[in-house]
Amino acid sequence: SGRGEVLGLIAVRARKITGAALAVVAVPVDGTDTLTVELAIGQEADAHRGMVLPVDDSLIGLAFSTAAPVISLDISQDDRVSPGPPRFAGLGPGVAVPIGARERVRGVVLLVRTAGRGPFTEKETDPLRGFAAQAALAMELA
C-alpha cells in the first residue's frame, strides 16, 4: 500500500540519518489503546514485527501520547520497554520519535543503536522531528 511504502521510507531514512542499527515503526490500532509494529528493519527486526504495544506502558506509547521524542540511554535495561519477547539483544541507546504533529500523531519511529554507542542527543532528534512531520503529511496523502 501507499502508506506501507511511506513507512518503509521513514524507517530507512531515519535509520540512515542517525546511524541506528534498528528502526521500528509502530502505528495506532483504531479504537484501542494500543500500537502495532507495522515495520522493522535492521538488527533484531524479526522479533518486533507484528508486536502490539500498550500506549500507556511503553516507550513507543509514551512518544505517541506526549507527541514528543523519548530518549533511552539503554533500551535493553529500560523499565519503559513493555514486556514481551527479548528483542534488544546487543542494542543500547534508543529514541522514539512521533510521526506527525501534536494534534494528530500518525505513529512512532523507534531508532536504536548498538550497545556501547553514544546516546541520542537533541541535536539529532530535532531534524528527525521535522522529517517525521513531513512523513506524516506523506502518509495522509498516501
PDB file of C-alpha atoms in Angstrom:
ATOM      1  CA  SER A   1       0.000   0.000   0.000  1.00  0.00           C
ATOM      2  CA  GLY A   2       0.996   3.629  -0.370  1.00  0.00           C
ATOM      3  CA  ARG A   3       1.100   4.035   3.397  1.00  0.00           C
ATOM      4  CA  GLY A   4       3.333   0.991   3.770  1.00  0.00           C
ATOM      5  CA  GLU A   5       5.775   2.457   1.270  1.00  0.00           C
ATOM      6  CA  VAL A   6       5.839   5.753   3.146  1.00  0.00           C
ATOM      7  CA  LEU A   7       6.510   3.945   6.437  1.00  0.00           C
ATOM      8  CA  GLY A   8       9.315   1.991   4.789  1.00  0.00           C
ATOM      9  CA  LEU A   9      10.933   5.206   3.564  1.00  0.00           C
ATOM     10  CA  ILE A  10      10.633   6.740   7.038  1.00  0.00           C
ATOM     11  CA  ALA A  11      12.379   3.746   8.611  1.00  0.00           C
ATOM     12  CA  VAL A  12      15.189   3.643   6.053  1.00  0.00           C
ATOM     13  CA  ARG A  13      15.843   7.404   6.090  1.00  0.00           C
ATOM     14  CA  ALA A  14      15.667   7.760   9.864  1.00  0.00           C
ATOM     15  CA  ARG A  15      17.984   4.804  10.377  1.00  0.00           C
ATOM     16  CA  LYS A  16      20.494   6.248   7.909  1.00  0.00           C
ATOM     17  CA  ILE A  17      20.356   9.777   9.393  1.00  0.00           C
ATOM     18  CA  THR A  18      21.118   8.517  12.906  1.00  0.00           C
ATOM     19  CA  GLY A  19      23.331   5.504  12.239  1.00  0.00           C
ATOM     20  CA  ALA A  20      20.850   3.310  14.093  1.00  0.00           C
ATOM     21  CA  ALA A  21      21.140  -0.481  13.962  1.00  0.00           C
ATOM     22  CA  LEU A  22      17.375  -0.950  14.282  1.00  0.00           C
ATOM     23  CA  ALA A  23      14.382   1.094  13.127  1.00  0.00           C
ATOM     24  CA  VAL A  24      10.857   0.160  14.203  1.00  0.00           C
ATOM     25  CA  VAL A  25       7.672   1.910  13.051  1.00  0.00           C
ATOM     26  CA  ALA A  26       4.523   1.488  15.144  1.00  0.00           C
ATOM     27  CA  VAL A  27       1.066   2.812  14.267  1.00  0.00           C
ATOM     28  CA  PRO A  28      -2.078   3.167  16.384  1.00  0.00           C
ATOM     29  CA  VAL A  29      -4.753   0.477  16.211  1.00  0.00           C
ATOM     30  CA  ASP A  30      -8.133   2.160  15.692  1.00  0.00           C
ATOM     31  CA  GLY A  31     -10.498   2.035  18.642  1.00  0.00           C
ATOM     32  CA  THR A  32      -7.891   0.666  21.072  1.00  0.00           C
ATOM     33  CA  ASP A  33      -5.185   1.967  23.399  1.00  0.00           C
ATOM     34  CA  THR A  34      -2.516   0.060  21.543  1.00  0.00           C
ATOM     35  CA  LEU A  35       0.013   0.466  18.765  1.00  0.00           C
ATOM     36  CA  THR A  36       1.152  -2.258  16.429  1.00  0.00           C
ATOM     37  CA  VAL A  37       4.604  -2.623  14.915  1.00  0.00           C
ATOM     38  CA  GLU A  38       3.969  -2.398  11.204  1.00  0.00           C
ATOM     39  CA  LEU A  39       7.563  -2.368  10.091  1.00  0.00           C
ATOM     40  CA  ALA A  40      11.025  -3.121  11.462  1.00  0.00           C
ATOM     41  CA  ILE A  41      14.408  -3.090   9.725  1.00  0.00           C
ATOM     42  CA  GLY A  42      17.879  -3.965  10.942  1.00  0.00           C
ATOM     43  CA  GLN A  43      19.203  -5.820  13.960  1.00  0.00           C
ATOM     44  CA  GLU A  44      16.596  -7.979  15.801  1.00  0.00           C
ATOM     45  CA  ALA A  45      13.912  -6.684  13.396  1.00  0.00           C
ATOM     46  CA  ASP A  46      12.077 -10.015  13.159  1.00  0.00           C
ATOM     47  CA  ALA A  47      11.358 -10.027  16.911  1.00  0.00           C
ATOM     48  CA  HIS A  48       9.496  -6.713  16.635  1.00  0.00           C
ATOM     49  CA  ARG A  49       7.244  -7.208  13.635  1.00  0.00           C
ATOM     50  CA  GLY A  50       3.567  -7.539  14.497  1.00  0.00           C
ATOM     51  CA  MET A  51       4.036  -6.782  18.201  1.00  0.00           C
ATOM     52  CA  VAL A  52       1.177  -4.986  19.923  1.00  0.00           C
ATOM     53  CA  LEU A  53       2.291  -2.330  22.409  1.00  0.00           C
ATOM     54  CA  PRO A  54       0.233  -0.554  25.067  1.00  0.00           C
ATOM     55  CA  VAL A  55       0.037   3.225  24.704  1.00  0.00           C
ATOM     56  CA  ASP A  56       0.125   3.657  28.485  1.00  0.00           C
ATOM     57  CA  ASP A  57       3.031   1.466  29.379  1.00  0.00           C
ATOM     58  CA  SER A  58       5.672   1.505  26.693  1.00  0.00           C
ATOM     59  CA  LEU A  59       8.477   3.721  25.434  1.00  0.00           C
ATOM     60  CA  ILE A  60       6.860   3.925  21.986  1.00  0.00           C
ATOM     61  CA  GLY A  61       3.473   4.607  23.629  1.00  0.00           C
ATOM     62  CA  LEU A  62       4.956   7.474  25.617  1.00  0.00           C
ATOM     63  CA  ALA A  63       6.269   9.161  22.456  1.00  0.00           C
ATOM     64  CA  PHE A  64       2.836   8.647  20.901  1.00  0.00           C
ATOM     65  CA  SER A  65       0.820  10.058  23.803  1.00  0.00           C
ATOM     66  CA  THR A  66       3.110  13.028  24.542  1.00  0.00           C
ATOM     67  CA  ALA A  67       3.835  13.800  20.857  1.00  0.00           C
ATOM     68  CA  ALA A  68       7.476  14.328  21.854  1.00  0.00           C
ATOM     69  CA  PRO A  69      10.679  12.324  21.433  1.00  0.00           C
ATOM     70  CA  VAL A  70      11.540   9.940  24.270  1.00  0.00           C
ATOM     71  CA  ILE A  71      15.239   9.146  24.720  1.00  0.00           C
ATOM     72  CA  SER A  72      16.522   5.948  26.310  1.00  0.00           C
ATOM     73  CA  LEU A  73      20.165   5.666  27.373  1.00  0.00           C
ATOM     74  CA  ASP A  74      19.986   1.860  27.217  1.00  0.00           C
ATOM     75  CA  ILE A  75      16.870   0.301  25.805  1.00  0.00           C
ATOM     76  CA  SER A  76      17.845  -3.192  26.913  1.00  0.00           C
ATOM     77  CA  GLN A  77      17.637  -2.021  30.556  1.00  0.00           C
ATOM     78  CA  ASP A  78      14.759   0.460  30.271  1.00  0.00           C
ATOM     79  CA  ASP A  79      11.717  -0.034  32.518  1.00  0.00           C
ATOM     80  CA  ARG A  80       9.561   1.759  29.955  1.00  0.00           C
ATOM     81  CA  VAL A  81      10.021  -1.014  27.418  1.00  0.00           C
ATOM     82  CA  SER A  82       6.892  -3.138  27.561  1.00  0.00           C
ATOM     83  CA  PRO A  83       7.348  -6.793  28.456  1.00  0.00           C
ATOM     84  CA  GLY A  84       7.456  -9.267  25.634  1.00  0.00           C
ATOM     85  CA  PRO A  85       9.990 -11.370  23.806  1.00  0.00           C
ATOM     86  CA  PRO A  86      13.628 -10.367  24.273  1.00  0.00           C
ATOM     87  CA  ARG A  87      14.143  -8.092  21.296  1.00  0.00           C
ATOM     88  CA  PHE A  88      17.005  -5.743  22.118  1.00  0.00           C
ATOM     89  CA  ALA A  89      19.983  -8.135  22.314  1.00  0.00           C
ATOM     90  CA  GLY A  90      23.219  -6.270  21.613  1.00  0.00           C
ATOM     91  CA  LEU A  91      21.402  -2.938  21.411  1.00  0.00           C
ATOM     92  CA  GLY A  92      21.724   0.134  23.620  1.00  0.00           C
ATOM     93  CA  PRO A  93      20.788   3.806  23.163  1.00  0.00           C
ATOM     94  CA  GLY A  94      17.383   4.499  21.642  1.00  0.00           C
ATOM     95  CA  VAL A  95      14.938   7.258  20.801  1.00  0.00           C
ATOM     96  CA  ALA A  96      11.234   7.092  19.983  1.00  0.00           C
ATOM     97  CA  VAL A  97      10.111   9.943  17.706  1.00  0.00           C
ATOM     98  CA  PRO A  98       6.442  10.713  16.992  1.00  0.00           C
ATOM     99  CA  ILE A  99       5.422  10.855  13.339  1.00  0.00           C
ATOM    100  CA  GLY A 100       3.196  13.903  12.947  1.00  0.00           C
ATOM    101  CA  ALA A 101       2.102  16.904  14.949  1.00  0.00           C
ATOM    102  CA  ARG A 102       0.666  17.103  18.435  1.00  0.00           C
ATOM    103  CA  GLU A 103      -2.961  17.142  17.246  1.00  0.00           C
ATOM    104  CA  ARG A 104      -2.521  14.145  15.014  1.00  0.00           C
ATOM    105  CA  VAL A 105       0.290  11.700  15.743  1.00  0.00           C
ATOM    106  CA  ARG A 106       0.233   9.055  12.997  1.00  0.00           C
ATOM    107  CA  GLY A 107       2.716   6.697  14.547  1.00  0.00           C
ATOM    108  CA  VAL A 108       6.142   6.432  16.141  1.00  0.00           C
ATOM    109  CA  VAL A 109       9.558   5.542  14.798  1.00  0.00           C
ATOM    110  CA  LEU A 110      11.917   3.909  17.294  1.00  0.00           C
ATOM    111  CA  LEU A 111      15.638   4.065  16.487  1.00  0.00           C
ATOM    112  CA  VAL A 112      18.170   2.024  18.411  1.00  0.00           C
ATOM    113  CA  ARG A 113      21.954   1.931  18.234  1.00  0.00           C
ATOM    114  CA  THR A 114      24.209  -0.955  19.099  1.00  0.00           C
ATOM    115  CA  ALA A 115      25.302  -1.286  22.729  1.00  0.00           C
ATOM    116  CA  GLY A 116      28.260   0.919  23.624  1.00  0.00           C
ATOM    117  CA  ARG A 117      27.424   3.648  21.102  1.00  0.00           C
ATOM    118  CA  GLY A 118      26.652   7.193  22.276  1.00  0.00           C
ATOM    119  CA  PRO A 119      23.136   8.183  23.330  1.00  0.00           C
ATOM    120  CA  PHE A 120      20.861  10.169  21.040  1.00  0.00           C
ATOM    121  CA  THR A 121      21.053  13.936  21.552  1.00  0.00           C
ATOM    122  CA  GLU A 122      18.515  16.693  20.986  1.00  0.00           C
ATOM    123  CA  LYS A 123      20.720  17.903  18.158  1.00  0.00           C
ATOM    124  CA  GLU A 124      19.919  14.622  16.394  1.00  0.00           C
ATOM    125  CA  THR A 125      16.284  14.299  17.375  1.00  0.00           C
ATOM    126  CA  ASP A 126      15.355  17.831  16.203  1.00  0.00           C
ATOM    127  CA  PRO A 127      15.946  17.175  12.482  1.00  0.00           C
ATOM    128  CA  LEU A 128      14.170  13.837  12.915  1.00  0.00           C
ATOM    129  CA  ARG A 129      11.079  15.622  14.198  1.00  0.00           C
ATOM    130  CA  GLY A 130      10.967  17.791  11.074  1.00  0.00           C
ATOM    131  CA  PHE A 131      11.437  14.744   8.905  1.00  0.00           C
ATOM    132  CA  ALA A 132       8.715  12.880  10.817  1.00  0.00           C
ATOM    133  CA  ALA A 133       6.306  15.796  10.343  1.00  0.00           C
ATOM    134  CA  GLN A 134       6.865  15.665   6.572  1.00  0.00           C
ATOM    135  CA  ALA A 135       6.419  11.908   6.702  1.00  0.00           C
ATOM    136  CA  ALA A 136       3.036  12.296   8.409  1.00  0.00           C
ATOM    137  CA  LEU A 137       1.904  14.550   5.606  1.00  0.00           C
ATOM    138  CA  ALA A 138       3.027  11.956   3.065  1.00  0.00           C
ATOM    139  CA  MET A 139       1.031   9.303   4.977  1.00  0.00           C
ATOM    140  CA  GLU A 140      -2.072  11.465   4.774  1.00  0.00           C
ATOM    141  CA  LEU A 141      -1.641  11.818   1.034  1.00  0.00           C
ATOM    142  CA  ALA A 142      -0.868   8.111   0.523  1.00  0.00           C
TER     143      ALA A 142
END
